[in-house]
C-alpha cells in the first residue's frame, strides 16, 4: 500500500480560526508595558498593528471568522494535503500510523502565508500603505512579500545579515515579489546604528532585526509592523492547519494519539496542535502534543519562563514566555526559522500547564531524519520541518519497541528547495551538533528584566 | 473576483495516457539506424530501454493504461490544480480568460516526475538495477532521482558541467535523493574523454551528457538509459496534464481557443497540448496550439526539419526533428530546461502538419512576464515556464487590442524556487538577450548527417 493523500474539497476549508484562549483553564499572563510594568491595552499597540489584529490578540472568542477575501486567497493552495506516510512507516517497520500535513504547497513554500495574507488584509483594510518586518532565513519575509504583492502593499524587510549574505535565494524571492530587503543591523535605524557602533561586524539576529522593524513602524504613520510568529494572532491564523487535519483524519477514520511540530517562535506548532489541544481542554478527546526544538536554541527545554522583551533593543512590550534572554544569539545552525530567543506566550503557557511536552534534537539527527523522509516520502523537507520529522520518527520507533500501534500526526511546515546548501553540507560531513552548557544559558539569562 | 482553483478529485485522475499517434493523419517518419539508415526495430533499442517503454514508443493505441503502481505515486500530488488567473487578467485589463495548469506542486517542483515515475516503474518491473541519464539545470535529473528513491533503483546522472558548477542546488537535490551526479564531460566515458581531449575546458551540453549516459547504459547489462523529453513515450506520460486540464475546464464550463506551452525537448508542451490537438484531429473541437521557445535556442523557428542525432557523439539513432545540429551548443541563458539542439519528433511532425504554431521569445521579455505573473498570481515560475507565460500574455493582449474574449490555457510547468539567481540577475540588469543570425544557424546545420 502506497502513501495515501487525504484532500478536503474547498467547501470544507475552515471558515474561522480557532482561538485556544477560549478553552484555557487559566488565561496566559498579561503583556506588560516595559516602562510601567503594568498590563498594556489595545491603544498601546496601535502604533504597530492595525486594530483588527490587536483585538484578535486579546480576544477570548473561540471562533474568529476568516474574512472572505482571505479565504479566497487561501483557496489558491488550501486545503493542503494530509498524507498517511505508508512508505516511511514501511521503512521504519513500525506498527504506528504516521500522518503528515504538508504546508509546502503554498506559493512561498511554507505555512507562513496563512498569517501573512491575513495580516496584509487587515492592514490594507485600515489604510496602511507599508508594512515593515524582519526575517531570518526568509520564510516569513518572502511570505509577507507575496501577500503584499497581492494586496498592493509596500513591504520592507530587515533580514538578519548572516542570512542576507549566505542565503541570497529567499532574499531574491522577496525582491522578485517587489519587497525591499535590507541587511540587519543596518545604518537606517537608531537600533541598528547602536549595534553597529558596538559590534561593527555584527552578523545580526532576529532580536536585532525586530528592533529595527519596530522602530521604523513606530515612527511612521502610514507604516505598521508585522511579526511572523510568537504573537497570539499569528498562532490563531495558523490554526487552519490543525482544523483541516482534524477533518482529514476524520476522512481517514482516525485521530492522533500524539501531535508533533517543530518550534521556533511557535506558530506552525500551534497551527497543527492547538485544535487538538483545544479538544483535550474541552474534555472531548485526549492527545499528547510534542514540541521539537533545536538543541542549539533550546528556549523551551533550557530557557526560563519569565517576562522578557521580544527584541534586542527593548522596544517591544514585555511578554511572559520561555526565553534564553533577548540578547541571546544562537550558534550557527541551519534551521533559520527556529533561531529565536523566545517562544510564543501561548505555547509557553501550555507547556507550564503540562499540555505540551517540549523536546530538543541535535542538528545531525534532524538531517538524518529529513533525508530518510525524503527518500521514502519523496518530499524534501525544510530544515525546520526536519525537527518535526525526527520527533515523529522517534515516536514511531517507540511504538515498535513497545509493540503498540499509535497514530502520529506531524506538521511538514515547508519544503527544503531553498535550503539545499544545508543538505550538501550535511552529506559532506560539514554540519556539527551544538549544545549550550547550563552555565552558558545562565549567563544569557542574567540580563532578563526584573518584573514584579 | 479572485483567482479560482479547479481541482479534480482523485477518482477523476486519468487512468490512461493519451497517445496522439492514434489520431495522426500521417505517421511521423520512422527512427533510423545510424549505420544502415534503415528503420530500427524494438530490438535495436533494447540495450537502452525496457521493452515496455520501447513498445510505448512505437504504439498506435490511443489509450495506454497507467499501471496502478504509477497512479498510486501520481496521486501524491495529482491531479494538479488548474487556475483561472483572474488577478493576472485584471492586471492586463484583458477580456481574455486565462487558465493555467500548475505542475510545480510535484515533489521535484516540475512536470518531470510524470514520466520519471513511469520510467522508473517499467525499469524496475524488468529487473533493471540502475538507470543512467543526463540533465541540464537538473529538473529531469532530480525527478528521476526522486523516482529512483521510491523504487529502490540506483540513479546515475551526467550533469552539464556549467550547471553542475553554477547551479549546485538541483544537484544537491539529486544527491539528497540518493543519486550519483557527475559533471559532464567526464573522464568516465569514451565520449567524455574524446570531448575533453579536444576541448579540455568544455562546459558541456545536453548532447554531450546524453552521449555519456547512453554509452554507459549500452555497456552494462543491468543498466538502462532514460531520457526526460523528446521521445514519444516521454511525451505520452506527460499527457496526464492536458487530460486533467480538459476535465477541469469542463468543470469551469470552458474550452480553450488557444493552448500555450514552452518547448525545450517538447514534453511539457505535448503534455498540455496533445489531448486538445487530438480532439481537433478527431474533428471534435478546434484549437490553436502555440509553442514558445527561447530565441537563444530556436530549433522550431530557425532549425531545419531533418534527420539528426540526439547526442553529440552520435551514439543514438537518427530521428527526424527540427534541429539546430547535434553539435550546437546554445548561448548561455537561464531556461536550462530549454537548451536542447533538437525537438521532439512528434512536436516537429505536428508543426510540419500546421497543427502547432511555433514562436520564439527573448529572455528579457520572458522574465518580465514571469515577474508580472509572480506579483499577480503569487507563484514564482521557473524560467522555462516564463516562456509560456509570455506567450499567454501576448495572446491576452491581442484579445484586448481586438476587443474579443478568448480562452487561453497555458502550462505552468514548474516553480522557480531553484532559479532565484536568474531573477536576481534580471532585477540587477545583468541578463541579456541573444539571437542567432541566419549565418550562424546555417553553420551549425552544416554538419547534419545525410540521409536517404
CSV table of C-alpha atoms in Angstrom, one decimal, chain B residues 47-407:
chain,number,residue,atom,x,y,z
B,47,UNK,CA,20.1,-2.2,-24.8
B,48,UNK,CA,18.9,1.2,-23.7
B,49,UNK,CA,15.3,0.9,-22.6
B,50,UNK,CA,13.0,-1.7,-21.0
B,51,UNK,CA,10.7,-3.4,-23.6
B,52,UNK,CA,7.5,-1.9,-22.1
B,53,UNK,CA,8.8,1.6,-22.9
B,54,UNK,CA,10.0,0.6,-26.4
B,55,UNK,CA,6.5,-0.7,-27.2
B,56,UNK,CA,5.0,2.6,-26.0
B,57,UNK,CA,7.5,4.4,-28.2
B,58,UNK,CA,6.0,2.7,-31.3
B,59,UNK,CA,2.4,2.1,-30.2
B,60,UNK,CA,-0.5,3.5,-32.1
B,61,UNK,CA,-3.1,2.6,-29.4
B,62,UNK,CA,-5.0,5.8,-28.4
B,63,UNK,CA,-5.1,5.0,-24.7
B,64,UNK,CA,-2.3,3.3,-22.8
B,65,UNK,CA,-3.3,2.2,-19.3
B,66,UNK,CA,-1.3,3.8,-16.4
B,67,UNK,CA,-0.2,1.0,-14.1
B,68,UNK,CA,-1.8,1.1,-10.7
B,69,UNK,CA,1.6,1.4,-9.0
B,70,UNK,CA,2.3,4.6,-11.1
B,71,UNK,CA,-1.1,6.0,-10.4
B,72,UNK,CA,-0.6,5.5,-6.7
B,73,UNK,CA,2.5,7.6,-6.8
B,74,UNK,CA,0.9,10.2,-9.1
B,75,UNK,CA,-1.8,10.6,-6.5
B,76,UNK,CA,0.7,12.1,-4.1
B,77,UNK,CA,0.4,15.4,-6.0
B,78,UNK,CA,-2.0,14.7,-8.8
B,79,UNK,CA,-4.5,15.8,-10.0
B,80,UNK,CA,-2.6,19.1,-10.0
B,81,UNK,CA,-4.6,22.4,-9.8
B,82,UNK,CA,-5.9,24.3,-12.7
B,83,UNK,CA,-6.3,28.1,-12.0
B,84,UNK,CA,-8.2,30.8,-13.6
B,85,UNK,CA,-5.7,33.7,-13.5
B,86,UNK,CA,-8.2,36.4,-12.5
B,87,UNK,CA,-5.6,38.6,-10.9
B,88,UNK,CA,-3.4,38.5,-13.9
B,89,UNK,CA,-6.4,39.1,-16.2
B,90,UNK,CA,-7.2,42.2,-14.1
B,91,UNK,CA,-3.7,43.5,-14.3
B,92,UNK,CA,-3.6,43.1,-18.1
B,93,UNK,CA,-7.1,44.6,-18.3
B,94,UNK,CA,-7.9,41.9,-20.9
B,95,UNK,CA,-11.3,40.5,-21.9
B,96,UNK,CA,-9.5,37.1,-22.3
B,97,UNK,CA,-9.9,34.3,-19.9
B,98,UNK,CA,-6.5,32.9,-18.8
B,99,UNK,CA,-6.2,29.5,-17.3
B,100,UNK,CA,-3.0,27.8,-16.1
B,101,UNK,CA,-2.3,24.3,-15.1
B,102,UNK,CA,0.3,24.2,-12.3
B,103,UNK,CA,2.8,21.3,-12.3
B,104,UNK,CA,5.1,22.9,-9.6
B,105,UNK,CA,3.3,21.1,-6.8
B,106,UNK,CA,5.1,17.8,-7.5
B,107,UNK,CA,7.9,16.8,-5.1
B,108,UNK,CA,10.6,17.8,-7.6
B,109,UNK,CA,8.8,21.1,-8.4
B,110,UNK,CA,8.1,20.4,-12.1
B,111,UNK,CA,6.2,18.2,-14.5
B,112,UNK,CA,9.2,15.9,-14.9
B,113,UNK,CA,8.1,13.3,-12.3
B,114,UNK,CA,5.1,12.4,-14.5
B,115,UNK,CA,7.5,10.5,-16.8
B,116,UNK,CA,10.2,9.8,-14.2
B,117,UNK,CA,7.9,7.7,-12.1
B,118,UNK,CA,6.6,5.8,-15.1
B,119,UNK,CA,10.1,5.1,-16.5
B,120,UNK,CA,11.4,4.0,-13.1
B,121,UNK,CA,8.4,1.7,-12.7
B,122,UNK,CA,8.9,-0.1,-16.0
B,123,UNK,CA,12.6,-0.4,-15.5
B,124,UNK,CA,12.0,-1.9,-12.0
B,125,UNK,CA,9.5,-4.3,-13.5
B,126,UNK,CA,12.0,-5.6,-15.9
B,127,UNK,CA,14.7,-6.2,-13.3
B,128,UNK,CA,16.9,-3.2,-14.1
B,129,UNK,CA,19.2,-2.2,-11.2
B,130,UNK,CA,20.5,1.1,-12.4
B,131,UNK,CA,19.3,4.0,-14.6
B,132,UNK,CA,21.8,6.4,-16.2
B,133,UNK,CA,20.6,9.7,-17.5
B,134,UNK,CA,21.8,13.3,-18.3
B,135,UNK,CA,20.4,16.6,-17.0
B,136,UNK,CA,20.9,20.2,-17.8
B,137,UNK,CA,19.8,22.5,-15.0
B,138,UNK,CA,18.6,19.5,-13.1
B,139,UNK,CA,14.8,19.3,-13.3
B,140,UNK,CA,14.9,16.0,-15.0
B,141,UNK,CA,17.8,14.5,-13.0
B,142,UNK,CA,16.2,15.4,-9.7
B,143,UNK,CA,12.8,14.0,-10.8
B,144,UNK,CA,14.5,10.7,-11.8
B,145,UNK,CA,16.4,10.7,-8.6
B,146,UNK,CA,13.1,11.1,-6.7
B,147,UNK,CA,11.5,8.2,-8.7
B,148,UNK,CA,14.6,6.1,-8.2
B,149,UNK,CA,14.5,6.6,-4.4
B,150,UNK,CA,10.8,5.4,-4.4
B,151,UNK,CA,11.5,2.3,-6.4
B,152,UNK,CA,14.9,1.4,-4.9
B,153,UNK,CA,16.8,2.0,-8.2
B,154,UNK,CA,20.3,3.3,-8.4
B,155,UNK,CA,20.4,6.6,-10.4
B,156,UNK,CA,23.4,8.0,-12.1
B,157,UNK,CA,23.2,11.4,-13.6
B,158,UNK,CA,25.6,13.2,-16.0
B,159,UNK,CA,25.0,16.8,-15.4
B,160,UNK,CA,26.1,19.5,-17.9
B,161,UNK,CA,29.3,20.9,-16.3
B,162,UNK,CA,28.3,24.6,-16.4
B,163,UNK,CA,25.1,23.8,-14.4
B,164,UNK,CA,27.0,21.4,-12.2
B,165,UNK,CA,29.3,24.2,-11.2
B,166,UNK,CA,26.9,27.2,-11.3
B,167,UNK,CA,23.7,25.7,-10.1
B,168,UNK,CA,24.5,23.4,-7.2
B,169,UNK,CA,21.1,23.2,-5.7
B,170,UNK,CA,19.3,20.8,-8.0
B,171,UNK,CA,22.5,18.7,-7.9
B,172,UNK,CA,22.1,18.8,-4.1
B,173,UNK,CA,18.5,17.7,-4.5
B,174,UNK,CA,19.6,14.7,-6.7
B,175,UNK,CA,22.2,13.7,-4.1
B,176,UNK,CA,19.8,14.1,-1.3
B,177,UNK,CA,17.5,11.6,-3.0
B,178,UNK,CA,20.5,9.3,-3.2
B,179,UNK,CA,21.6,9.7,-6.8
B,180,UNK,CA,25.2,9.9,-8.0
B,181,UNK,CA,25.9,13.1,-10.0
B,182,UNK,CA,28.9,13.5,-12.3
B,183,UNK,CA,29.9,16.7,-14.2
B,184,UNK,CA,29.8,16.2,-18.0
B,185,UNK,CA,32.0,15.9,-20.0
B,186,UNK,CA,33.7,13.5,-17.7
B,187,UNK,CA,36.7,11.1,-17.8
B,188,UNK,CA,34.4,8.2,-17.1
B,189,UNK,CA,33.3,7.6,-20.7
B,190,UNK,CA,35.0,7.4,-24.1
B,191,UNK,CA,32.5,10.1,-25.3
B,192,UNK,CA,33.5,12.4,-22.4
B,193,UNK,CA,37.2,11.7,-22.8
B,194,UNK,CA,37.0,12.4,-26.6
B,195,UNK,CA,35.4,15.8,-25.9
B,196,UNK,CA,37.9,16.7,-23.2
B,197,UNK,CA,40.8,15.7,-25.4
B,198,UNK,CA,39.7,18.3,-27.9
B,199,UNK,CA,38.2,20.9,-25.5
B,200,UNK,CA,39.8,20.5,-22.1
B,201,UNK,CA,37.7,23.4,-20.8
B,202,UNK,CA,34.4,22.2,-22.2
B,203,UNK,CA,31.5,23.4,-20.1
B,204,UNK,CA,29.4,20.6,-21.6
B,205,UNK,CA,26.0,20.4,-23.3
B,206,UNK,CA,23.0,18.2,-23.1
B,207,UNK,CA,24.1,16.5,-26.3
B,208,UNK,CA,27.4,15.5,-24.7
B,209,UNK,CA,25.8,14.4,-21.5
B,210,UNK,CA,23.4,12.2,-23.4
B,211,UNK,CA,26.3,10.6,-25.2
B,212,UNK,CA,27.9,9.7,-21.9
B,213,UNK,CA,24.8,8.3,-20.4
B,214,UNK,CA,23.9,6.3,-23.5
B,215,UNK,CA,27.4,4.9,-23.6
B,216,UNK,CA,27.3,3.7,-20.0
B,217,UNK,CA,23.8,2.1,-20.4
B,218,UNK,CA,24.8,0.3,-23.6
B,219,UNK,CA,27.8,-1.2,-22.0
B,220,UNK,CA,26.2,-2.5,-18.8
B,221,UNK,CA,23.6,-5.3,-18.7
B,222,UNK,CA,21.9,-4.3,-15.5
B,223,UNK,CA,21.8,-0.6,-16.6
B,224,UNK,CA,19.4,1.2,-18.8
B,225,UNK,CA,19.2,4.7,-20.1
B,226,UNK,CA,16.4,7.2,-19.5
B,227,UNK,CA,15.5,10.5,-21.3
B,228,UNK,CA,13.4,13.2,-19.8
B,229,UNK,CA,11.9,14.6,-23.0
B,230,UNK,CA,11.9,14.3,-26.8
B,231,UNK,CA,10.9,10.6,-27.2
B,232,UNK,CA,7.3,9.5,-27.9
B,233,UNK,CA,6.9,7.6,-24.6
B,234,UNK,CA,8.1,10.6,-22.6
B,235,UNK,CA,5.5,12.9,-24.3
B,236,UNK,CA,2.9,10.2,-23.8
B,237,UNK,CA,3.4,10.1,-20.0
B,238,UNK,CA,3.0,13.9,-19.8
B,239,UNK,CA,-0.5,13.8,-21.3
B,240,UNK,CA,-1.9,13.4,-17.8
B,241,UNK,CA,-1.5,17.2,-17.7
B,242,UNK,CA,-3.7,18.0,-20.6
B,243,UNK,CA,-6.3,15.3,-19.9
B,244,UNK,CA,-6.7,16.7,-16.4
B,245,UNK,CA,-6.9,20.2,-17.8
B,246,UNK,CA,-9.7,19.1,-20.2
B,247,UNK,CA,-11.7,17.8,-17.3
B,248,UNK,CA,-11.0,20.8,-15.1
B,249,UNK,CA,-12.0,23.2,-17.9
B,250,UNK,CA,-15.2,21.2,-18.3
B,251,UNK,CA,-15.8,21.9,-14.5
B,252,UNK,CA,-15.4,25.6,-15.4
B,253,UNK,CA,-17.7,25.3,-18.3
B,254,UNK,CA,-14.9,26.3,-20.7
B,255,UNK,CA,-12.7,25.2,-23.6
B,256,UNK,CA,-9.5,26.8,-24.8
B,257,UNK,CA,-9.3,28.7,-28.0
B,258,UNK,CA,-5.6,28.6,-27.7
B,259,UNK,CA,-3.2,26.3,-25.7
B,260,UNK,CA,0.3,27.7,-24.9
B,261,UNK,CA,3.4,25.8,-23.7
B,262,UNK,CA,7.1,26.3,-23.6
B,263,UNK,CA,9.2,24.0,-25.7
B,264,UNK,CA,12.7,22.6,-25.0
B,265,UNK,CA,12.6,19.0,-25.8
B,266,UNK,CA,8.8,19.2,-26.2
B,267,UNK,CA,7.4,17.1,-23.4
B,268,UNK,CA,5.6,19.6,-21.2
B,269,UNK,CA,4.2,21.3,-24.3
B,270,UNK,CA,3.0,17.9,-25.6
B,271,UNK,CA,1.6,17.1,-22.1
B,272,UNK,CA,-0.7,20.1,-22.1
B,273,UNK,CA,-1.4,20.4,-25.8
B,274,UNK,CA,-1.7,16.9,-27.3
B,275,UNK,CA,-5.1,16.0,-25.7
B,276,UNK,CA,-6.5,19.2,-27.3
B,277,UNK,CA,-4.8,18.7,-30.6
B,278,UNK,CA,-6.1,15.1,-30.6
B,279,UNK,CA,-9.7,16.4,-30.2
B,280,UNK,CA,-9.0,18.7,-33.2
B,281,UNK,CA,-7.6,15.8,-35.2
B,282,UNK,CA,-10.7,13.8,-34.5
B,283,UNK,CA,-12.8,16.7,-35.6
B,284,UNK,CA,-14.4,17.3,-32.2
B,285,UNK,CA,-13.2,20.8,-31.3
B,286,UNK,CA,-10.9,23.4,-32.9
B,287,UNK,CA,-7.9,24.8,-31.0
B,288,UNK,CA,-4.8,26.7,-31.7
B,289,UNK,CA,-1.6,25.3,-30.1
B,290,UNK,CA,1.3,27.8,-29.6
B,291,UNK,CA,4.8,26.5,-28.8
B,292,UNK,CA,7.1,29.1,-27.2
B,293,UNK,CA,10.8,28.5,-27.5
B,294,UNK,CA,13.8,30.7,-26.4
B,295,UNK,CA,15.2,32.9,-29.2
B,296,UNK,CA,18.6,31.7,-28.0
B,297,UNK,CA,17.8,28.1,-28.8
B,298,UNK,CA,15.4,28.3,-31.8
B,299,UNK,CA,15.1,24.8,-33.0
B,300,UNK,CA,11.5,25.2,-34.2
B,301,UNK,CA,11.7,28.7,-35.6
B,302,UNK,CA,15.2,28.6,-37.1
B,303,UNK,CA,16.2,25.0,-37.2
B,304,UNK,CA,15.8,22.5,-40.1
B,305,UNK,CA,13.3,19.7,-40.2
B,306,UNK,CA,15.8,16.9,-40.9
B,307,UNK,CA,17.2,13.6,-39.6
B,308,UNK,CA,19.7,14.2,-36.9
B,309,UNK,CA,21.4,12.5,-33.9
B,310,UNK,CA,20.0,13.1,-30.4
B,311,UNK,CA,23.5,13.4,-29.0
B,312,UNK,CA,26.9,14.9,-29.8
B,313,UNK,CA,28.9,11.7,-30.0
B,314,UNK,CA,26.4,10.2,-32.5
B,315,UNK,CA,25.5,7.1,-30.4
B,316,UNK,CA,21.8,7.5,-30.7
B,317,UNK,CA,19.5,6.5,-33.6
B,318,UNK,CA,18.6,9.2,-36.2
B,319,UNK,CA,15.3,10.9,-35.6
B,320,UNK,CA,13.5,13.4,-37.9
B,321,UNK,CA,13.0,16.6,-36.0
B,322,UNK,CA,13.5,20.3,-36.0
B,323,UNK,CA,17.2,20.6,-35.1
B,324,UNK,CA,20.0,23.1,-34.9
B,325,UNK,CA,22.5,20.3,-35.4
B,326,UNK,CA,23.8,17.9,-32.8
B,327,UNK,CA,27.0,19.9,-32.2
B,328,UNK,CA,25.0,23.1,-31.5
B,329,UNK,CA,25.8,24.5,-28.0
B,330,UNK,CA,23.3,27.2,-27.2
B,331,UNK,CA,24.4,30.5,-25.8
B,332,UNK,CA,24.1,30.9,-22.0
B,333,UNK,CA,20.6,31.8,-20.9
B,334,UNK,CA,18.7,30.9,-17.9
B,335,UNK,CA,16.0,28.5,-19.0
B,336,UNK,CA,18.3,25.5,-18.7
B,337,UNK,CA,15.4,23.1,-19.5
B,338,UNK,CA,15.0,24.6,-23.0
B,339,UNK,CA,18.7,24.3,-24.0
B,340,UNK,CA,18.5,21.3,-26.4
B,341,UNK,CA,19.5,21.3,-30.1
B,342,UNK,CA,16.6,19.3,-31.2
B,343,UNK,CA,12.8,19.0,-30.7
B,344,UNK,CA,10.6,16.0,-30.1
B,345,UNK,CA,9.8,14.2,-33.4
B,346,UNK,CA,6.1,14.3,-32.6
B,347,UNK,CA,6.0,18.0,-31.9
B,348,UNK,CA,8.1,18.6,-35.1
B,349,UNK,CA,5.8,16.5,-37.1
B,350,UNK,CA,2.7,18.4,-35.9
B,351,UNK,CA,4.5,21.7,-36.7
B,352,UNK,CA,5.0,20.4,-40.2
B,353,UNK,CA,1.3,19.4,-40.4
B,354,UNK,CA,0.4,23.0,-39.4
B,355,UNK,CA,-1.2,22.0,-36.1
B,356,UNK,CA,1.3,23.8,-33.9
B,357,UNK,CA,2.4,27.5,-34.2
B,358,UNK,CA,6.0,27.9,-33.1
B,359,UNK,CA,7.1,31.2,-31.7
B,360,UNK,CA,10.3,32.4,-30.1
B,361,UNK,CA,10.8,35.0,-27.3
B,362,UNK,CA,13.8,36.8,-26.0
B,363,UNK,CA,14.9,36.1,-22.5
B,364,UNK,CA,14.2,39.6,-21.1
B,365,UNK,CA,10.6,39.5,-22.3
B,366,UNK,CA,10.1,36.2,-20.6
B,367,UNK,CA,11.5,37.4,-17.3
B,368,UNK,CA,9.3,40.5,-17.4
B,369,UNK,CA,6.3,38.3,-18.0
B,370,UNK,CA,7.3,35.9,-15.2
B,371,UNK,CA,7.6,38.7,-12.7
B,372,UNK,CA,4.3,40.2,-13.7
B,373,UNK,CA,2.8,36.7,-13.1
B,374,UNK,CA,4.5,36.3,-9.7
B,375,UNK,CA,3.3,39.6,-8.5
B,376,UNK,CA,-0.3,39.0,-9.5
B,377,UNK,CA,-0.8,35.2,-9.2
B,378,UNK,CA,1.7,34.8,-6.4
B,379,UNK,CA,3.6,31.8,-7.8
B,380,UNK,CA,7.2,32.2,-8.8
B,381,UNK,CA,7.6,30.5,-12.1
B,382,UNK,CA,10.6,28.6,-13.4
B,383,UNK,CA,12.5,30.4,-16.2
B,384,UNK,CA,11.3,27.8,-18.6
B,385,UNK,CA,7.6,28.4,-17.7
B,386,UNK,CA,8.2,32.2,-18.2
B,387,UNK,CA,8.2,31.4,-21.9
B,388,UNK,CA,4.7,30.0,-21.7
B,389,UNK,CA,3.6,32.9,-19.6
B,390,UNK,CA,5.0,35.4,-22.1
B,391,UNK,CA,3.1,33.6,-24.9
B,392,UNK,CA,-0.1,33.6,-22.9
B,393,UNK,CA,0.2,37.3,-22.0
B,394,UNK,CA,0.8,38.0,-25.7
B,395,UNK,CA,-2.4,36.2,-26.6
B,396,UNK,CA,-4.3,38.0,-23.9
B,397,UNK,CA,-3.1,41.4,-25.0
B,398,UNK,CA,-4.1,40.6,-28.6
B,399,UNK,CA,-7.6,39.9,-27.3
B,400,UNK,CA,-7.6,43.3,-25.7
B,401,UNK,CA,-6.4,45.0,-28.9
B,402,UNK,CA,-9.1,43.2,-30.9
B,403,UNK,CA,-11.7,43.7,-28.3
B,404,UNK,CA,-12.6,40.0,-28.2
B,405,UNK,CA,-12.6,37.4,-25.4
B,406,UNK,CA,-10.8,34.2,-26.0
B,407,UNK,CA,-10.0,31.4,-23.6
